Coordinates of C-alpha atoms in Angstrom, one line a residue:
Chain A
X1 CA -28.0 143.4 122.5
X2 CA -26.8 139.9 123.5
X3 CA -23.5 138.8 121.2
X4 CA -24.7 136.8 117.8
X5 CA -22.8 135.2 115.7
X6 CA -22.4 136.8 113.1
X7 CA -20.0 137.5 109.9
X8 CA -20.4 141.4 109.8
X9 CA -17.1 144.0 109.6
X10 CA -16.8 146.0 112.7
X11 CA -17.9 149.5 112.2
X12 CA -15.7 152.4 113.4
X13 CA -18.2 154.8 114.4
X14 CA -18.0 158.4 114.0
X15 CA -16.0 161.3 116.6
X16 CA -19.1 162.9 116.0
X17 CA -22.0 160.5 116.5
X18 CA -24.8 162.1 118.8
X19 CA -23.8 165.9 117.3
X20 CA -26.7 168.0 116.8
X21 CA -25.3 169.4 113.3
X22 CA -26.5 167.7 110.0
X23 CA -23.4 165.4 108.9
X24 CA -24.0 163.1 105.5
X25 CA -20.9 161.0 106.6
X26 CA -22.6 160.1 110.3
X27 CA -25.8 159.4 108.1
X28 CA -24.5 157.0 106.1
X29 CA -22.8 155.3 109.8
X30 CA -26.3 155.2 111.1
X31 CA -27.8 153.6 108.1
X32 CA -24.9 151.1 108.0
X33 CA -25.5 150.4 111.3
X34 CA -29.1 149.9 111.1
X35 CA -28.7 147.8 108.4
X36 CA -25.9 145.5 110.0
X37 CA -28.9 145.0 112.7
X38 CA -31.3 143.9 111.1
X39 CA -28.8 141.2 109.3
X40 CA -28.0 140.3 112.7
X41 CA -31.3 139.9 113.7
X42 CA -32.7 138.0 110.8
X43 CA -29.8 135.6 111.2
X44 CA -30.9 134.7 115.1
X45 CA -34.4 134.7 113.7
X46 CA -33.6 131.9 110.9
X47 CA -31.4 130.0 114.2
X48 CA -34.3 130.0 116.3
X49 CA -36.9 129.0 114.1
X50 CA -34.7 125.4 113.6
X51 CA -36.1 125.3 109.5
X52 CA -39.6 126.4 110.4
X53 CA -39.8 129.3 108.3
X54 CA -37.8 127.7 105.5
X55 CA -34.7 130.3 105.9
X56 CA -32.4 128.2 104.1
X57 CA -32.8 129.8 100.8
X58 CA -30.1 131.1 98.4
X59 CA -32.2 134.0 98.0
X60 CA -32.0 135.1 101.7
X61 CA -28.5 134.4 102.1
X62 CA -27.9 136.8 99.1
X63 CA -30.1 139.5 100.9
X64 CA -28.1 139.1 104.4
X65 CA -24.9 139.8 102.1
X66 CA -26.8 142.7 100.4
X67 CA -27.6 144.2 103.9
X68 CA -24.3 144.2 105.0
X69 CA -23.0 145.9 101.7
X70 CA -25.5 148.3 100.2
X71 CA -28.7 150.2 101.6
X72 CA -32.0 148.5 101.4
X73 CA -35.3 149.5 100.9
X74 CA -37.0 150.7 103.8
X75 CA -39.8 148.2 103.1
X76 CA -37.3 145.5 104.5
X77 CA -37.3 146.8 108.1
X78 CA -41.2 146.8 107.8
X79 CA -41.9 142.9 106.3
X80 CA -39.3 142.0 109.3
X81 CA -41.1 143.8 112.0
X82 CA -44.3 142.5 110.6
X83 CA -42.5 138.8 110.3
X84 CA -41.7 139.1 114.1
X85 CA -45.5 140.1 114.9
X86 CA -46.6 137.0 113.1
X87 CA -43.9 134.4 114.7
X88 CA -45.2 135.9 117.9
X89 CA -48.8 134.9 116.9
X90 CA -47.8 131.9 116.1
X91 CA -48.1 132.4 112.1
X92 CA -45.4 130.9 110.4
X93 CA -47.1 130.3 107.5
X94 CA -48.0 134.4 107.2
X95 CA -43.9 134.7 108.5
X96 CA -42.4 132.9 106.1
X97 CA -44.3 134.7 103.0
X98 CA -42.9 138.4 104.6
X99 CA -39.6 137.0 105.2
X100 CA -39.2 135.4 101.8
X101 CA -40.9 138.5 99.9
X102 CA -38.3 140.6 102.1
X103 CA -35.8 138.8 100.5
X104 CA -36.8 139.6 96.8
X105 CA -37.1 143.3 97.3
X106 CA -35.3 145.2 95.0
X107 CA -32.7 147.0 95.9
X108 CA -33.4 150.8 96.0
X109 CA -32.1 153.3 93.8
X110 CA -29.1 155.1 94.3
X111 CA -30.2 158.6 94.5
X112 CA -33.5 159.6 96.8
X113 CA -36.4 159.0 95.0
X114 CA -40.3 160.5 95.8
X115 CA -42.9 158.2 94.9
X116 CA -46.6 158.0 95.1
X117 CA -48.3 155.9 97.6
X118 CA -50.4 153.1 96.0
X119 CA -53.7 152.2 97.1
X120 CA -53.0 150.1 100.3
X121 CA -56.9 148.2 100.4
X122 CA -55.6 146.6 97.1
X123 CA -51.4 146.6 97.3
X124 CA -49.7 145.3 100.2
X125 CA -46.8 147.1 99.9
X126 CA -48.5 150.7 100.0
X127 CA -50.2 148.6 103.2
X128 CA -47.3 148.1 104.5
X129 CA -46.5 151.9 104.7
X130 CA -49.3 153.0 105.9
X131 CA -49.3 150.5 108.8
X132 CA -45.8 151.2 109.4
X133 CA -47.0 154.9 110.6
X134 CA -51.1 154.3 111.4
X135 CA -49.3 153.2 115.0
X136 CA -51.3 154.9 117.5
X137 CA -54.5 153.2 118.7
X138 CA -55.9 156.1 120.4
X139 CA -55.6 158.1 117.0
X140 CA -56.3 156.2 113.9
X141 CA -56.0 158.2 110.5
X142 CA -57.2 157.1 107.5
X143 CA -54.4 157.5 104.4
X144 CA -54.7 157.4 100.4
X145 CA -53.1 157.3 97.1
X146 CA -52.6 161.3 96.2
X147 CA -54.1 163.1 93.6
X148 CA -52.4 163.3 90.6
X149 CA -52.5 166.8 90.8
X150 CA -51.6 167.1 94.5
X151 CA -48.9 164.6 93.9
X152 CA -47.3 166.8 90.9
X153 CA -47.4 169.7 92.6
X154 CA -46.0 168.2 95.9
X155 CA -42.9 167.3 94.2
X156 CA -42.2 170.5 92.7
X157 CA -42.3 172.2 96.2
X158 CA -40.1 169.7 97.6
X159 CA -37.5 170.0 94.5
X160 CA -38.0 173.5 95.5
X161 CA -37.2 173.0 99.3
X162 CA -34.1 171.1 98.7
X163 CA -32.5 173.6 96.1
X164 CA -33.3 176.1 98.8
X165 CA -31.4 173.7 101.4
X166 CA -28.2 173.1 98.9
X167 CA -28.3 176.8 98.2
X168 CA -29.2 178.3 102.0
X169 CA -28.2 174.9 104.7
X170 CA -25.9 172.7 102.5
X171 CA -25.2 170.5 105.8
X172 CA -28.9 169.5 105.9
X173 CA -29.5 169.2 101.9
X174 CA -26.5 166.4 102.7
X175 CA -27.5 164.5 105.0
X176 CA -31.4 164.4 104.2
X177 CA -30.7 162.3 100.9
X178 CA -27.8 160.1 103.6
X179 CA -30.9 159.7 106.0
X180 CA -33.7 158.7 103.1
X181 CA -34.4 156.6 100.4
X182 CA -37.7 157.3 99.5
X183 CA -40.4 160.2 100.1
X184 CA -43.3 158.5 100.0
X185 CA -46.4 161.3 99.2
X186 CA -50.4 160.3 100.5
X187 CA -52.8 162.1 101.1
X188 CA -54.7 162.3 104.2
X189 CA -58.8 162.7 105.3
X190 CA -59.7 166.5 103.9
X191 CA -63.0 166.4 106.2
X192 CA -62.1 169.4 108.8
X193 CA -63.1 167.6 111.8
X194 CA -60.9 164.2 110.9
X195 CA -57.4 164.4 112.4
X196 CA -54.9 163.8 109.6
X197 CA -51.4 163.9 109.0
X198 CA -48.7 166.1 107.7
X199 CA -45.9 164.0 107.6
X200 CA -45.0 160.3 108.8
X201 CA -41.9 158.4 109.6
X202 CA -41.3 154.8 111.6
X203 CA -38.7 153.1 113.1
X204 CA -39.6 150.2 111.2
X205 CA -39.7 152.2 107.4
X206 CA -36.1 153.0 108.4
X207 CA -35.1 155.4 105.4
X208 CA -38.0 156.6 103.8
X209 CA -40.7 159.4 105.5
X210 CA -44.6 160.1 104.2
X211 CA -45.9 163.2 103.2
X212 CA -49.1 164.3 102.7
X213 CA -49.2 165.5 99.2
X214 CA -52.1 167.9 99.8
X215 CA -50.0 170.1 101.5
X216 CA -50.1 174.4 99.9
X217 CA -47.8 175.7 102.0
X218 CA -44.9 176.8 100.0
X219 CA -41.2 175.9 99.6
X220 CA -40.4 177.5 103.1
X221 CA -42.8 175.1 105.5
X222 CA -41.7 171.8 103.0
X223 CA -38.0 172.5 104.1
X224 CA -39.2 172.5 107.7
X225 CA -41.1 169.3 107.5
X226 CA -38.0 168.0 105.5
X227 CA -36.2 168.7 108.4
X228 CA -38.6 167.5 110.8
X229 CA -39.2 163.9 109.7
X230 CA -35.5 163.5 108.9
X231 CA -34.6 164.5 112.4
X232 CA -37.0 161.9 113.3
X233 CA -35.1 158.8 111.2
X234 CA -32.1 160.5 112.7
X235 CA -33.4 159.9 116.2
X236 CA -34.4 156.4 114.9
X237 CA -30.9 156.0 113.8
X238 CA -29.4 156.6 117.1
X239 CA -31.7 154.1 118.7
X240 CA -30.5 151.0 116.9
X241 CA -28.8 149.6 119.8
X242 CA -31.1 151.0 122.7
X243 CA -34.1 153.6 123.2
X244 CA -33.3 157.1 124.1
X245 CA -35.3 157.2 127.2
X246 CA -36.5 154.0 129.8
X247 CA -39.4 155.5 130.7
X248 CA -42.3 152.5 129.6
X249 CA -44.8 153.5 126.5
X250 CA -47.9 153.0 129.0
X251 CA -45.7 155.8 131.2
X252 CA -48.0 159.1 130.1
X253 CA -46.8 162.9 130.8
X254 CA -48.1 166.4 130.3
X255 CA -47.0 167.2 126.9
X256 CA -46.8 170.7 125.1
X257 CA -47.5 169.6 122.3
X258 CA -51.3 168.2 122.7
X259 CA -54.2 167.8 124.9
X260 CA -53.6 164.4 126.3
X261 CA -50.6 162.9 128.2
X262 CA -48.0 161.5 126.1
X263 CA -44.9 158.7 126.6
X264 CA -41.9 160.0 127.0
X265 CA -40.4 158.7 124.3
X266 CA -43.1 160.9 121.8
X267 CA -42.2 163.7 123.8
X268 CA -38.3 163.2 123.2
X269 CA -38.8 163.1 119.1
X270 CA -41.3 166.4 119.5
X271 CA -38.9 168.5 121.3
X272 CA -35.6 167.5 119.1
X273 CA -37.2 167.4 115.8
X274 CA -38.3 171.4 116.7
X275 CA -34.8 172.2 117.5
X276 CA -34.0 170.9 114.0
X277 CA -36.6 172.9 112.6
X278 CA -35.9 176.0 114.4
X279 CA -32.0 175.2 112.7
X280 CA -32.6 175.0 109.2
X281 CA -34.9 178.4 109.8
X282 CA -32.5 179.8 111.2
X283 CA -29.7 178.9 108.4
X284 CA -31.8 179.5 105.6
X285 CA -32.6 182.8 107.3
X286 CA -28.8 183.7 107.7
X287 CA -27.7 182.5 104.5
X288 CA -29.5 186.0 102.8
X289 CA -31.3 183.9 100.2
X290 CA -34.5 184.4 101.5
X291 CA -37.1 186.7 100.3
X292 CA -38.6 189.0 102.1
X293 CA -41.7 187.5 102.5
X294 CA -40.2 184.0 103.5
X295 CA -38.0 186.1 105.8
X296 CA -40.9 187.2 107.6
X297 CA -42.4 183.7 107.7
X298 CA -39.0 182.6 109.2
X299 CA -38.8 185.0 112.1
X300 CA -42.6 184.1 112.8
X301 CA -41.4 180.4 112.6
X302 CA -38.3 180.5 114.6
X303 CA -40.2 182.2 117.3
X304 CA -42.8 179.5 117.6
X305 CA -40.1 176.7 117.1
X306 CA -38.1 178.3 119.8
X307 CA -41.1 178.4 122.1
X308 CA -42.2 174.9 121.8
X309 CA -39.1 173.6 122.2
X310 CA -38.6 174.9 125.9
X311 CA -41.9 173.5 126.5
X312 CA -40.8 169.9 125.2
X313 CA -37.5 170.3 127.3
X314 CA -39.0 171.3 130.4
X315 CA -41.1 168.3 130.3
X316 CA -38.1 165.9 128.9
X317 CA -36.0 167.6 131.6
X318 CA -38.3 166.9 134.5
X319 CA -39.6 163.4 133.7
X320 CA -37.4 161.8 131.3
X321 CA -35.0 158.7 132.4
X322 CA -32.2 159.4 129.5
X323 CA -30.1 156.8 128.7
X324 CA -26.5 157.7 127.8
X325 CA -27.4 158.0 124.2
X326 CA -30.3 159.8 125.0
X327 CA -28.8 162.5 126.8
X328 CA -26.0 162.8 124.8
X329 CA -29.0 163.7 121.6
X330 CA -30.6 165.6 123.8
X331 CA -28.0 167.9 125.0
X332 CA -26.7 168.4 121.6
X333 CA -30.0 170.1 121.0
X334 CA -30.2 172.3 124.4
X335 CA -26.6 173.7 124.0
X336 CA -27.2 174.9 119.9
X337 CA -30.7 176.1 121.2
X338 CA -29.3 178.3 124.1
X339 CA -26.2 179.6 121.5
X340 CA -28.7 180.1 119.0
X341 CA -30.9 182.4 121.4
X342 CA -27.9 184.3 122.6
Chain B
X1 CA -58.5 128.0 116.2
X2 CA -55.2 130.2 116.7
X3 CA -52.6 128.2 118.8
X4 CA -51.8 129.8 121.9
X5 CA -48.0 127.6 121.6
X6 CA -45.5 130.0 120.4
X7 CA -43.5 126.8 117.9
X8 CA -40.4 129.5 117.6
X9 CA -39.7 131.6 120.8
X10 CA -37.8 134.6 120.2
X11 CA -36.2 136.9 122.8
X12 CA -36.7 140.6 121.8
X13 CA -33.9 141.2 123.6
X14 CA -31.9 139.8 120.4
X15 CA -34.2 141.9 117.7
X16 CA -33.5 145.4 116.2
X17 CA -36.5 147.3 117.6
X18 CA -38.1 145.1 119.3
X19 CA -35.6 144.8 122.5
X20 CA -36.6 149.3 123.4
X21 CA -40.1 147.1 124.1
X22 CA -38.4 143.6 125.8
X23 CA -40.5 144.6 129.0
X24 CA -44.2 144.2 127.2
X25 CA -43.0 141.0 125.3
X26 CA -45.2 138.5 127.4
X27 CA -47.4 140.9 128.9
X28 CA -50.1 141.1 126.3
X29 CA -52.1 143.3 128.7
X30 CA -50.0 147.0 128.3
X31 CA -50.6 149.7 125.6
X32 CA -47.2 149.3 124.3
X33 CA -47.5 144.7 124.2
X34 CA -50.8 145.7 122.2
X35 CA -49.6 148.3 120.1
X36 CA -46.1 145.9 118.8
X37 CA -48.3 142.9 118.7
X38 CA -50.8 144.9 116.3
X39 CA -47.6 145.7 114.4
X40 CA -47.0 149.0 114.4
X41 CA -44.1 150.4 116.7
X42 CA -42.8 154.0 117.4
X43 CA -44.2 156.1 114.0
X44 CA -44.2 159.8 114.7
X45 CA -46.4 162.0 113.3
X46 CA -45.5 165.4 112.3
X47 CA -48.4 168.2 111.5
X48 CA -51.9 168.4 112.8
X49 CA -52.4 167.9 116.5
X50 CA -55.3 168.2 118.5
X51 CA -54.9 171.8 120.2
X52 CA -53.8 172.4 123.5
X53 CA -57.5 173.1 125.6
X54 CA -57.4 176.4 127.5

């Protein structure tokens, strides 16, 4: 990124930045960071747009200061990207609503919180999330407010999942409420045929992940999609100063993961985040606080985790341009996978 | 009628996010320009895929 000006303390970034292993402390970096970037880039915003977008508030100046001191919600990342889109379309009308009712976001509590998703045809913030994830074109899902029922029961499992975590993976039950803010649960389509969703994150809800509340698969599968989605604002993390691979969105490879050709970049996430996956399986599995039953579910687990991920770092190996960053993640996650297997 | 005059120009290159997608910024014609200018970038989804076809 070009040099802005630009009052914000210089970081001193972790010895152990790109490591593979959970860390709460480099978590905290990352969300600093990201945070300090978006201040940056608000600030370049408000020079450019020469009092178009009537920037000059008290109340934005106080939410620069807030970035740079405390965390944010992860709404903020998504009524800037949105803001952007609109300036690009010319819409500084639309612009200068998201920007100022960015700057009147609360601040988020202190400890992670799960929420349920309102009903985004009628609130614009539970729009907001959903757009932040709905990104792919060629795979529209449709998302809603969760049952109450479904909602109740969600949380339990994923109270459940992280006392299992602080008890069985302490390293991860860290840095998973250093990563989030929010768990947002939805529910997704229940019609067999419609594709749905599992879990969702977003560069641009920075700090909070979706789940879909309808979800019956025990305290065992939550940790792993826990650990999946957080890997993925991980990966976000990393990326606030530059992708992880070069290769171009409209650049489509063979991916293990599904029938059609994917970018690289999708690719990347899938075949970390199942390294991650196969970790906290294989901690909680070594820890001894496993049932049996969930000890059989593990091995099953670690097994197909283990699999996919050579199939997603075949294909990152053979058609990925890493960037430093990049490969530095990446390898992280080939060298605990080949220990791991040993 | 939408103006097609951009009254604040913005280089991604300067914006959290947007400068991993600098390269589709004017070219309104890729996947990528149309998928950041419908304002949605990079969500991953985690769960239900299509399956793999034999």
């Amino acid at each position: 990124m070009n040099s802005i000006s630009s009052t914000s303390p210089v970081l001193t970034v972790p010895d152990n930045l790109h490591a593979f292993t959970p860390n709460a402390d480099r978590a905290r970096f990352l969300d600093h960071r990201m945070r300090q970037r978006l201040a940056q880039s608000l600030r370049y915003i408000r020079s450019e747009s020469d009092g178009q977008l009537s920037l000059e508030s008290e109340s934005f100046g106080k939410f620069l200061a807030q970035l740079e001191s405390r965390t944010v919600s992860p709404l903020a990342f998504t009524y800037y990207n949105e803001a952007v889109l609109a300036i690009e379309e010319d819409d500084l009308d639309r612009a200068t609503r998201l920007l100022r009712d960015m700057s009147e976001l609360p601040p988020p509590a202190t400890t992670l919180q799960i929420q349920e998703l309102a009903n985004p045809t009628t609130d614009f913030k539970a729009e907001l999330y959903v757009r932040a994830i709905d990104t792919d074109p060629g795979m529209k899902f449709q998302v809603f407010p969760p049952p109450p029922h479904a909602a109740a029961a969600c949380r339990e499992q994923i109270n459940q999942a992280l006392r299992l975590m602080q008890e069985g993976d302490p390293e991860l039950a860290a840095e998973i409420p250093a990563l989030l803010r929010e768990i947002i649960l939805a529910a997704g389509s229940e019609d067999p045929k419609a594709f749905t969703f599992d879990g969702g994150s977003s560069f641009m809800l920075w700090g909070a992940i979706l789940i879909n509340a309808n979800r019956r698969d025990g305290e065992l599968a939550m940790a792993q999609m826990l650990a999946h989605e957080s890997a993925h604002n991980l990966l976000f993390g990393f990326s606030a100063n530059g992708p992880l691979v070069e290769n171009t969105a409209d650049e489509l490879y063979p991916s293990p993961l599904r029938a059609d050709p994917r970018p690289m970049d999708g690719i990347y996430h899938a075949t970390f985040v199942t390294a991650r996956m196969y970790r906290v399986m294989r901690t909680l599995l070594d820890s001894g606080i496993l049932s049996r039953e969930q000890e059989e579910k593990a091995r099953k687990d670690l097994a197909e985790d283990a699999r996919l991920f050579q199939l997603g770092i075949d294909t990152v190996q053979k058609y990925a341009r890493l960037t430093e960053v990049g490969e530095a993640v990446i390898q992280g996650a080939t060298d605990y996978m080949a220990d791991a297997s040993r | 009628m939408k103006s097609t005059t951009k009254r604040i120009k913005l280089d991604w290159g300067n914006l959290l996010g947007f400068e991993q997608v600098k390269s589709a910024q004017n070219n309104r014609h890729s996947a990528e320009a149309r998928a950041i200018i419908g304002g949605k970038i990079g969500a991953k989804i985690g769960g239900k895929i299509p399956p793999i076809e034999a």
